[in-house]
Coordinates of C-alpha atoms and ligand atoms in Angstrom, one line a residue:
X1 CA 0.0 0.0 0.0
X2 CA 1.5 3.5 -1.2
X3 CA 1.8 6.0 1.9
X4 CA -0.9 8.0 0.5
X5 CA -3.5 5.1 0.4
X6 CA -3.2 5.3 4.1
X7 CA -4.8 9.1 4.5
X8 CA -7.9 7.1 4.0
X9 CA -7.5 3.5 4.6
X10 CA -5.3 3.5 7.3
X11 CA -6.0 -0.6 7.8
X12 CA -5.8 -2.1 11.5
X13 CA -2.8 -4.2 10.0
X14 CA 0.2 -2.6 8.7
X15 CA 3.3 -4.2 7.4
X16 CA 5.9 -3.2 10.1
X17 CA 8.2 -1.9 7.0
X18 CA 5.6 0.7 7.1
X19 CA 5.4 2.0 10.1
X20 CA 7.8 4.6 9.9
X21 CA 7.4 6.2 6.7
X22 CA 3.9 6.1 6.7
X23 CA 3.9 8.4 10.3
X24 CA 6.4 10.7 7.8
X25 CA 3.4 11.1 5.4
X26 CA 1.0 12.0 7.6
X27 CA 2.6 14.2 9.6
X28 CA 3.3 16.1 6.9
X29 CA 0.2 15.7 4.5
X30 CA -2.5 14.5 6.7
X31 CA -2.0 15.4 10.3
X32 CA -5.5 14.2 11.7
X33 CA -6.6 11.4 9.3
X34 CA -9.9 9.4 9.2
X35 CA -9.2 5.6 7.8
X36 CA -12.4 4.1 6.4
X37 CA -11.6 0.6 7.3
X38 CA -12.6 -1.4 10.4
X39 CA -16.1 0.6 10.7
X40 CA -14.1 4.2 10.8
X41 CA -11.5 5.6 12.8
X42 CA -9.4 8.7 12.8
X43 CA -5.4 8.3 13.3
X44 CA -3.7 11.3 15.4
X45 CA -0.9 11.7 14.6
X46 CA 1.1 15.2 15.4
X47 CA 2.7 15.5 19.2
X48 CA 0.7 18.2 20.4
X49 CA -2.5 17.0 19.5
X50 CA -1.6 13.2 21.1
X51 CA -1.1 14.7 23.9
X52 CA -4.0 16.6 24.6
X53 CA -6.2 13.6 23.5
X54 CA -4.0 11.4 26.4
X55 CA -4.7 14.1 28.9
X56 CA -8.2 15.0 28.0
X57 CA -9.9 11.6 29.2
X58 CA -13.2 13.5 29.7
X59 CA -13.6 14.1 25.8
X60 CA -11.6 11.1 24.8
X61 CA -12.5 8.0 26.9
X62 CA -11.5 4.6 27.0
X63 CA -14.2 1.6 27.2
X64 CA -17.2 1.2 25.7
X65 CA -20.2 3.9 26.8
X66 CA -21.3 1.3 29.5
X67 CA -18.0 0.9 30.9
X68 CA -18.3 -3.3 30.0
X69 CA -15.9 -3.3 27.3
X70 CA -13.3 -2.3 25.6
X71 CA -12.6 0.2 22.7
X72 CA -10.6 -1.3 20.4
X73 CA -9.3 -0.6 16.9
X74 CA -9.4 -2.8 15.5
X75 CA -12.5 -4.4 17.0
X76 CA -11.6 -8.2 18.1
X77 CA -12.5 -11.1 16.0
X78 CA -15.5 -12.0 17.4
X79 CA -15.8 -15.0 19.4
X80 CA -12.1 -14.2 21.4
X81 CA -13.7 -12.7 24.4
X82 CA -11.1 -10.8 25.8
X83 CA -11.9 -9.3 29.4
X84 CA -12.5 -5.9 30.1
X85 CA -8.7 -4.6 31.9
X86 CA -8.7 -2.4 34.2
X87 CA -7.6 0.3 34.7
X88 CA -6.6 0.6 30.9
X89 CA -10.0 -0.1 30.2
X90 CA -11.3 2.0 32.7
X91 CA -12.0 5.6 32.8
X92 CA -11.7 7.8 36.3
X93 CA -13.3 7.5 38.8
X94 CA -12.7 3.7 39.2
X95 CA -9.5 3.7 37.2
X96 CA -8.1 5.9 39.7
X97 CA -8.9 3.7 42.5
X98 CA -7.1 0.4 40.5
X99 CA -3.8 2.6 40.2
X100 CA -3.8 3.4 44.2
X101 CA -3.9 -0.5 44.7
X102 CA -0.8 -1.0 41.9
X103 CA 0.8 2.0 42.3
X104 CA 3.1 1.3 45.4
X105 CA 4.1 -1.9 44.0
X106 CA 5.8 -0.4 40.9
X107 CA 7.0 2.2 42.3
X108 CA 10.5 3.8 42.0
X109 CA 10.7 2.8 46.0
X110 CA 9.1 -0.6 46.0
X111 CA 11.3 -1.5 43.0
X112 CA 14.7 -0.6 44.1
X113 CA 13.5 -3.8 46.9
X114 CA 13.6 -5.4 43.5
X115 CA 16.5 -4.6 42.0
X116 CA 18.4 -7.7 43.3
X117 CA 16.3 -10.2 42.3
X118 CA 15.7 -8.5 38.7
X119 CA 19.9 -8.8 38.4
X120 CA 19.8 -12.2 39.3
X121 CA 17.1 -13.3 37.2
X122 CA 18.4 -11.4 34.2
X123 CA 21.5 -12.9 34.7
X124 CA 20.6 -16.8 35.2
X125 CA 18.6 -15.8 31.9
X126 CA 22.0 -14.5 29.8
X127 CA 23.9 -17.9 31.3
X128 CA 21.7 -20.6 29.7
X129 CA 23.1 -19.0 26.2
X130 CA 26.1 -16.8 26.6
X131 CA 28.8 -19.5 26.0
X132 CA 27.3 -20.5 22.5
X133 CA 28.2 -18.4 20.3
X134 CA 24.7 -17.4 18.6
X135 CA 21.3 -17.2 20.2
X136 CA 17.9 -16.1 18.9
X137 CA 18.0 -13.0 21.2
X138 CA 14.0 -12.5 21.0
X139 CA 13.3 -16.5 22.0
X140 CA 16.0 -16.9 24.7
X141 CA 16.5 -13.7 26.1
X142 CA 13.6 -11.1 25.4
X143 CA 10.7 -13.1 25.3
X144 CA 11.7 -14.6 28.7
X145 CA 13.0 -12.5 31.2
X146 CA 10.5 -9.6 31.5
X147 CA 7.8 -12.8 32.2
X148 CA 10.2 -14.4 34.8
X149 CA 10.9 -10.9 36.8
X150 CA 6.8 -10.4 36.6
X151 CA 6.1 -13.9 37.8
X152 CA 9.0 -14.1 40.0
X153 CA 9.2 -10.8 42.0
X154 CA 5.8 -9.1 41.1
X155 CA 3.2 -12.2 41.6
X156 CA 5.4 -14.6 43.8
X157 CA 4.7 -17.2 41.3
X158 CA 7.9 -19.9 41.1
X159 CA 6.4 -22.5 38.5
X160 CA 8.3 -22.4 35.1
X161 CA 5.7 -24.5 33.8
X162 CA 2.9 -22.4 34.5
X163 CA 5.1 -19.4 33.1
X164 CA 5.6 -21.3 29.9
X165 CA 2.2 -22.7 29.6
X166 CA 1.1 -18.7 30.4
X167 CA 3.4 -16.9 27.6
X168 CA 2.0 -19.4 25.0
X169 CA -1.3 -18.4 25.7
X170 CA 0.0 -14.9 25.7
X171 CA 1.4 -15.3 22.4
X172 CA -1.4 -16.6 20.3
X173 CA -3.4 -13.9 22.0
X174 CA -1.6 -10.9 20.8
X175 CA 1.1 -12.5 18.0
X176 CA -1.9 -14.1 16.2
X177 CA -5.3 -12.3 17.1
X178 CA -5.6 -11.8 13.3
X179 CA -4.2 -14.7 12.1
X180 CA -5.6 -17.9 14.5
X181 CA -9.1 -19.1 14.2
X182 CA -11.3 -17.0 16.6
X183 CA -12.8 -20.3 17.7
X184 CA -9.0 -21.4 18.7
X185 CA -8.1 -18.1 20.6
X186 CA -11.0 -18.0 22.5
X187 CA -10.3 -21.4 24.1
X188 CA -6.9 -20.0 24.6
X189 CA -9.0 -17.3 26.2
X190 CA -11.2 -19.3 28.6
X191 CA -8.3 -21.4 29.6
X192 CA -6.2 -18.2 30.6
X193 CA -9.4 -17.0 32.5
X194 CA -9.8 -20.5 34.4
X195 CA -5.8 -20.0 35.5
X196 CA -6.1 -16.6 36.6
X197 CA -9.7 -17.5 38.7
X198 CA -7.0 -20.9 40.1
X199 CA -4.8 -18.3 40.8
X200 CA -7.1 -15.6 42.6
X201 CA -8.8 -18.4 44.8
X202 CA -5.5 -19.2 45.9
X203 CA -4.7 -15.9 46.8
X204 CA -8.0 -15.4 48.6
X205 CA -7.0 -18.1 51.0
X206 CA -4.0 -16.7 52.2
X207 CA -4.1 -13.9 55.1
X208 CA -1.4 -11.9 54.2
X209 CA -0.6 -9.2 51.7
X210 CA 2.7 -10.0 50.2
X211 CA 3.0 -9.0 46.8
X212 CA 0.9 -7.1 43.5
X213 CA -1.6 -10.4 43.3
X214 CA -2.2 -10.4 46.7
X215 CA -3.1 -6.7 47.4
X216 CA -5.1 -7.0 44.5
X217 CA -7.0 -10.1 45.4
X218 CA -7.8 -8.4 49.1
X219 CA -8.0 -5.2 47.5
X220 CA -11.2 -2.7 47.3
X221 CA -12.5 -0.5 44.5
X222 CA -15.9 1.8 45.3
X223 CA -16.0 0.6 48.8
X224 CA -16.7 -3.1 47.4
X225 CA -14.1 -6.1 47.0
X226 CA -12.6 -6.2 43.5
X227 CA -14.9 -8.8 41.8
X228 CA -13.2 -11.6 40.3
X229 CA -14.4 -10.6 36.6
X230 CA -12.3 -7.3 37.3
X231 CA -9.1 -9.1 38.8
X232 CA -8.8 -11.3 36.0
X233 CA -8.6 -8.4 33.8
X234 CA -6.8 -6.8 35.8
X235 CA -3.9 -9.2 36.3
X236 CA -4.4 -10.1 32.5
X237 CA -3.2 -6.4 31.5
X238 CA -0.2 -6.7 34.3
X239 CA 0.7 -9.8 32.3
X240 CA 0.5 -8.3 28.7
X241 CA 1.9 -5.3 29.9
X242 CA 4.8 -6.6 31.7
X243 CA 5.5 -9.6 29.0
X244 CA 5.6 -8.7 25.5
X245 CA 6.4 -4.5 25.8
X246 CA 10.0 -5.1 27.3
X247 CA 10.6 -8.2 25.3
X248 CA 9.9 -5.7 21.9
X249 CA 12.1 -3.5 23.0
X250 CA 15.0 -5.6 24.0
X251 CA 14.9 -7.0 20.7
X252 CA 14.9 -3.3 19.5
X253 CA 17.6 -2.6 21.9
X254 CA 19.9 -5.1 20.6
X255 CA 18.9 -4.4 16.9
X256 CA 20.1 -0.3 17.4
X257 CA 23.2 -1.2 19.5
X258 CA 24.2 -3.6 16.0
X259 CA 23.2 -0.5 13.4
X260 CA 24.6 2.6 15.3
X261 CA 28.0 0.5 16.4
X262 CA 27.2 1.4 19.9
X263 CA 28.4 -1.6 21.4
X264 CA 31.9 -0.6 22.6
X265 CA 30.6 2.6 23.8
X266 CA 28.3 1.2 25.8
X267 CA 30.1 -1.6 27.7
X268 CA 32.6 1.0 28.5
X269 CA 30.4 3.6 29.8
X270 CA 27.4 2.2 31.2
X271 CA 26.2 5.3 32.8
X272 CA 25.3 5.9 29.1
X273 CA 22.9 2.8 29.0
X274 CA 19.9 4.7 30.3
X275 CA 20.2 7.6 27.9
X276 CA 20.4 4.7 24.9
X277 CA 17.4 2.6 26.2
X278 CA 15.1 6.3 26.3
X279 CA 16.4 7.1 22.2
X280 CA 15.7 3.2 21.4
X281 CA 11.7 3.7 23.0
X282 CA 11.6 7.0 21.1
X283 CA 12.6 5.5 18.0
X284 CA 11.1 2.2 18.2
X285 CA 7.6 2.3 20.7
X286 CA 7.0 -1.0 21.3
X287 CA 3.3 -0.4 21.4
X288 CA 2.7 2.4 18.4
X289 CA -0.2 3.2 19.3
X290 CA -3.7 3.0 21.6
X291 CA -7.9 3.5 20.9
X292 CA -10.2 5.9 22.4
X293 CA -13.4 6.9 21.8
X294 CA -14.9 10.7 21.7
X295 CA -17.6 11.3 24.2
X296 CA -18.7 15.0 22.7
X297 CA -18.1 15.9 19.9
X298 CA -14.8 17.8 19.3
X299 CA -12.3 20.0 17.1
X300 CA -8.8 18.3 17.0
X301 CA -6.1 19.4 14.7
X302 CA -8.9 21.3 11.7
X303 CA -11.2 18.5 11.8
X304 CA -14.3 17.8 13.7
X305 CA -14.4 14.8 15.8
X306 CA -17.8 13.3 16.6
X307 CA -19.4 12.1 20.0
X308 CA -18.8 8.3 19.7
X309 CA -16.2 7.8 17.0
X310 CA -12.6 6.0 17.6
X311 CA -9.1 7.3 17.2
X312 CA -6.2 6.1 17.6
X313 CA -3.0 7.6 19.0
X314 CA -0.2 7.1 17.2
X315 CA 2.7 7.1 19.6
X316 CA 5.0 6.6 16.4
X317 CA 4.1 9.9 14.2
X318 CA 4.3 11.7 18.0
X319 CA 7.4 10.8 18.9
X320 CA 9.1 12.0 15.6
X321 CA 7.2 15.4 15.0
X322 CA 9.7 18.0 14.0
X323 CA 7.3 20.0 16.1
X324 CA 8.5 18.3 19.3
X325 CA 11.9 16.5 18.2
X326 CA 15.2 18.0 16.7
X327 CA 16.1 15.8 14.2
X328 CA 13.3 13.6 14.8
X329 CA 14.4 10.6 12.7
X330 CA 17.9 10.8 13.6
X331 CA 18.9 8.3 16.3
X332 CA 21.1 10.7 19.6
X333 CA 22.2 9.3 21.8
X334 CA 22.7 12.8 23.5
X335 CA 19.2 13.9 23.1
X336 CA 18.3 16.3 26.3
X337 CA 14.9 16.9 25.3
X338 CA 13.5 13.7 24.8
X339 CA 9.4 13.7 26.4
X340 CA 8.9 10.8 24.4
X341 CA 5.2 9.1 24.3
X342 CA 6.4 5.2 24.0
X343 CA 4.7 5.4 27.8
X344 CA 1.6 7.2 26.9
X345 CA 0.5 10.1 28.8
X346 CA -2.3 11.4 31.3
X347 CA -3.9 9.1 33.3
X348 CA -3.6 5.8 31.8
X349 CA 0.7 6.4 31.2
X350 CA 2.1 3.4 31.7
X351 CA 2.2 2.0 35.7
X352 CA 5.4 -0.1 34.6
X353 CA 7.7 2.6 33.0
X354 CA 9.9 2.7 35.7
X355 CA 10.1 -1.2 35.9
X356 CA 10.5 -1.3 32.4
X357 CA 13.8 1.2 32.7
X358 CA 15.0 0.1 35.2
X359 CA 15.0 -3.9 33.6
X360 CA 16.6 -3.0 30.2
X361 CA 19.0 -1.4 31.6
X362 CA 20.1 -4.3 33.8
X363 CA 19.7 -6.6 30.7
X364 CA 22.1 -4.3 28.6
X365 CA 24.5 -4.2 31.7
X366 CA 24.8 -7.8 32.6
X367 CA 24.7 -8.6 28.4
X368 CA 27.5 -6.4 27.7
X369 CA 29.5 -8.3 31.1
X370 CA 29.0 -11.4 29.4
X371 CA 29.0 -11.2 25.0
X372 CA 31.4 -9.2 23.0
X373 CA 31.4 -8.8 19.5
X374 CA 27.5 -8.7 18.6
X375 CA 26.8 -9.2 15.5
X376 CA 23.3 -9.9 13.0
X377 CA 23.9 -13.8 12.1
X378 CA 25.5 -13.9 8.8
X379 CA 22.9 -13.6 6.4
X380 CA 19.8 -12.6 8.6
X381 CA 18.3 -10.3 10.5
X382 CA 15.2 -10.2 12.6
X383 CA 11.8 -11.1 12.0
X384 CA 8.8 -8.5 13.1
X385 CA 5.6 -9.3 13.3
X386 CA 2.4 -6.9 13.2
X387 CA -0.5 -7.8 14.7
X388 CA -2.6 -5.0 15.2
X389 CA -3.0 -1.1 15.6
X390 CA -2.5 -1.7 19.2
X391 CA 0.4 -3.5 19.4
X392 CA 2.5 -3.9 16.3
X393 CA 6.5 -3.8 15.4
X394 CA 7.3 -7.0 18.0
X395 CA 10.0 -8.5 17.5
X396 CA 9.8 -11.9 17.2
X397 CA 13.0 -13.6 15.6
X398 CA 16.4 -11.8 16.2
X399 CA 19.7 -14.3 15.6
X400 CA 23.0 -12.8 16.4
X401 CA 26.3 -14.0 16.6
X402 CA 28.7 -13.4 19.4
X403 CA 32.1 -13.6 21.5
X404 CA 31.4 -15.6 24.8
X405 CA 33.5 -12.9 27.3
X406 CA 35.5 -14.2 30.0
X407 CA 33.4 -14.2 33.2
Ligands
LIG501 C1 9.0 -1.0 27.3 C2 8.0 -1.5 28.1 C3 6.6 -0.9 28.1 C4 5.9 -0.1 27.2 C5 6.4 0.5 25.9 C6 4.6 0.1 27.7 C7 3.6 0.9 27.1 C8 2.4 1.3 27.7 C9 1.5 2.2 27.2 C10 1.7 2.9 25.8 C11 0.5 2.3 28.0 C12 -0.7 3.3 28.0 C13 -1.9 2.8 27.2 C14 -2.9 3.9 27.0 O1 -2.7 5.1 27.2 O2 -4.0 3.5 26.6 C15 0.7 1.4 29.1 C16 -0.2 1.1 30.2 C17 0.0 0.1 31.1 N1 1.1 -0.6 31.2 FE1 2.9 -0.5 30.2 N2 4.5 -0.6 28.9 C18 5.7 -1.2 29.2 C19 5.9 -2.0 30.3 C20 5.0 -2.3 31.3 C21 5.3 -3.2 32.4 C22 6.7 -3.8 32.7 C23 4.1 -3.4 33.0 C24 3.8 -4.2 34.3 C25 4.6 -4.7 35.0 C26 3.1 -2.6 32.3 C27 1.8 -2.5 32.7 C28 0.9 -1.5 32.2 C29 -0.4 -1.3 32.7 C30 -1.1 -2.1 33.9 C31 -1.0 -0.3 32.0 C32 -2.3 0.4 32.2 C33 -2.2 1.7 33.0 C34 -3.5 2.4 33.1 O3 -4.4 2.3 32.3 O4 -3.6 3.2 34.1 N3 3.7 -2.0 31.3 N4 1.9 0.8 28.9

């Protein structure tokens, strides 16, 4: 599809070649665009107008009018049944009362208790491949830790089996919501939903309040328990959230460190690290963009936004608007100024930014400690996978070759 085609039929799949010069095009031709596809939806794309839709969640909601279900674009394939997930789902008042009961757990406070355990983890993670030579960086290393430091130190779940059966599920749910039978997804679906319910009963048994699950499960929302339909979602979006985001942009990590010859730099200087991983997230949003829906109707960017319709923000047109960004497509390692929207913004921005940080950069630390000479396998280079306006651009196929260092 020419870039043009997309000023009207922006499609809710988009080859992830795409990505990036189609947010060029519209930036410049076609800063609010509506798409035809998928029922209608309008694609925002300039920084300043993102923004204000992310901060504005009175005019730009998220969930359906009766708060039941989501607003997606695009919609499901019907028959999936995916649960409503607060708090992304959810809209304040209630949305506000989720974040109080996750809040303290991913804080900058409560995860420097963490910090420890995420080193440890990371590292048993880089030691079951780092004297080989070649790995596929997405399957052994990405794809894998972020799950084991959310299982591990968030939930206090030990079980590798239940992680692994838990990240397939994952996987066909996101990977291939477009591309599996809906009949086969949804019983991916249900089963997911019957492990979460094992997993809240559990929780319900025990007394005390020991980690994210368990203030969750004896948590309250509007004076009232949280019912079980909400903590499934609710642990569901901790899962998604902390799984495939951080194994996207570890893949991207590794992928920039390779084209911008950073490597060297880096492992010598790791104070630098924290500056690279915020340029990669710029560059390279592992989630490029999110849904909401207008509740009046509203002028955004010339055009005339209607109670009820969709849009989409696109985190990457934002996050390389001239408007915001010097240089915007250039990759800086120096950037000062770099208010980046990877996280989104306003009152659904990301509860795991800082856990996210925080865990690259300990990945990129203890990698460096332990592989030298990183290169693209001869021959390849990484496969992507889109699978939907939500979520697109993961990376799920990255083999590199390397030098086991001396440890
Ligand atoms: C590089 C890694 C990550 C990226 C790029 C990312 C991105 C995002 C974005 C864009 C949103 C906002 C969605 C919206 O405005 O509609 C969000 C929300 C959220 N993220 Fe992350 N995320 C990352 C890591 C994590 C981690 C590690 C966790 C959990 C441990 C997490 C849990 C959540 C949750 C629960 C929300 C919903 C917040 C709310 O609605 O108030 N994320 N994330």
């Amino acid at each position: 599809m020419s870039a043009e085609e997309y000023e009207t039929h922006f499609p809710p799949l988009i080859a992830p070649e795409e990505v990036f010069p189609t947010a060029r095009h519209l930036l410049r031709t076609c800063p609010v665009t509506h798409s035809e596809i998928d029922g209608g939806f309008w694609v925002i794309n300039r920084y300043e107008d993102n923004l204000r839709v992310l901060q504005d969640w009175r005019n730009f909601a998220v969930g359906s009018p009766d708060g039941t279900s989501s607003i997606r674009v695009p919609y499901d394939p019907p028959g999936v049944n995916r649960p409503l997930f607060p708090p992304i789902d959810v809209n304040p008042p209630l949305h506000r009362q989720f974040r109080e009961i996750i809040n303290p757990y991913l804080s900058p406070q409560a995860l420097a208790g963490h910090r420890a355990g995420f080193r440890r983890i990371i590292i048993d993670q880089i030691e079951t491949f780092d004297r080989d030579g070649h790995c596929d960086l997405a399957g052994q290393l990405g794809k894998v830790f972020p799950a084991r430091l959310t299982f591990e130190e968030l939930f206090g779940i030990d079980d590798s089996d239940e992680l692994t059966q838990v990240r397939k599920w994952i996987r066909s749910l996101t990977y291939d919501l477009y591309r599996e039978e809906p009949a086969v997804l949804g019983g991916f679906q249900r089963r997911l939903n019957d492990w979460t319910l094992d997993l809240i009963a559990q929780r319900r048994k025990k007394t005390t309040v020991e980690n994210l699950i368990d203030a969750l499960v004896h948590g309250t929302v509007e004076g009232r328990p949280v019912t079980d339909a909400e903590l499934v979602g609710t642990i569901q979006i901790l899962i998604l959230g902390g799984f495939s985001t951080t194994a996207d942009a570890t893949g991207n990590l590794i992928i920039n460190m390779i084209e911008h010859r950073l490597e060297q730099e880096l492992r010598d200087d790791h104070s630098l690290i924290p500056l690279f991983v915020e340029e990669v997230l710029r560059l390279d949003p592992p989630i490029t963009a999110r849904a909401r829906r207008c509740t009046h109707d509203v002028e955004l960017g010339g055009e005339t936004l209607r109670a009820g319709d969709r849009l989409i923000v696109n985190f990457v047109a934002a996050n390389r608007d001239e408007a915001e960004f010097d240089h915007p497509d250039e990759f800086e390692l120096h950037r000062t100024r770099n208010r980046h929207l990877t996280f989104s913004g306003g009152v659904h921005r990301c509860v795991g930014s800082t856990m996210a940080r925080m865990s690259l950069s300990i990945m990129m630390e203890e990698l460096l400690r332990r592989i030298g000479d990183i290169q693209f396998a001869p021959g390849q280079r990484e496969k992507r996978v889109s699978f939907s306006v939500g979520v697109w651009r993961a990376v799920d196929y990255l083999p590199i070759t390397f030098t086991p260092l001396p440890r």
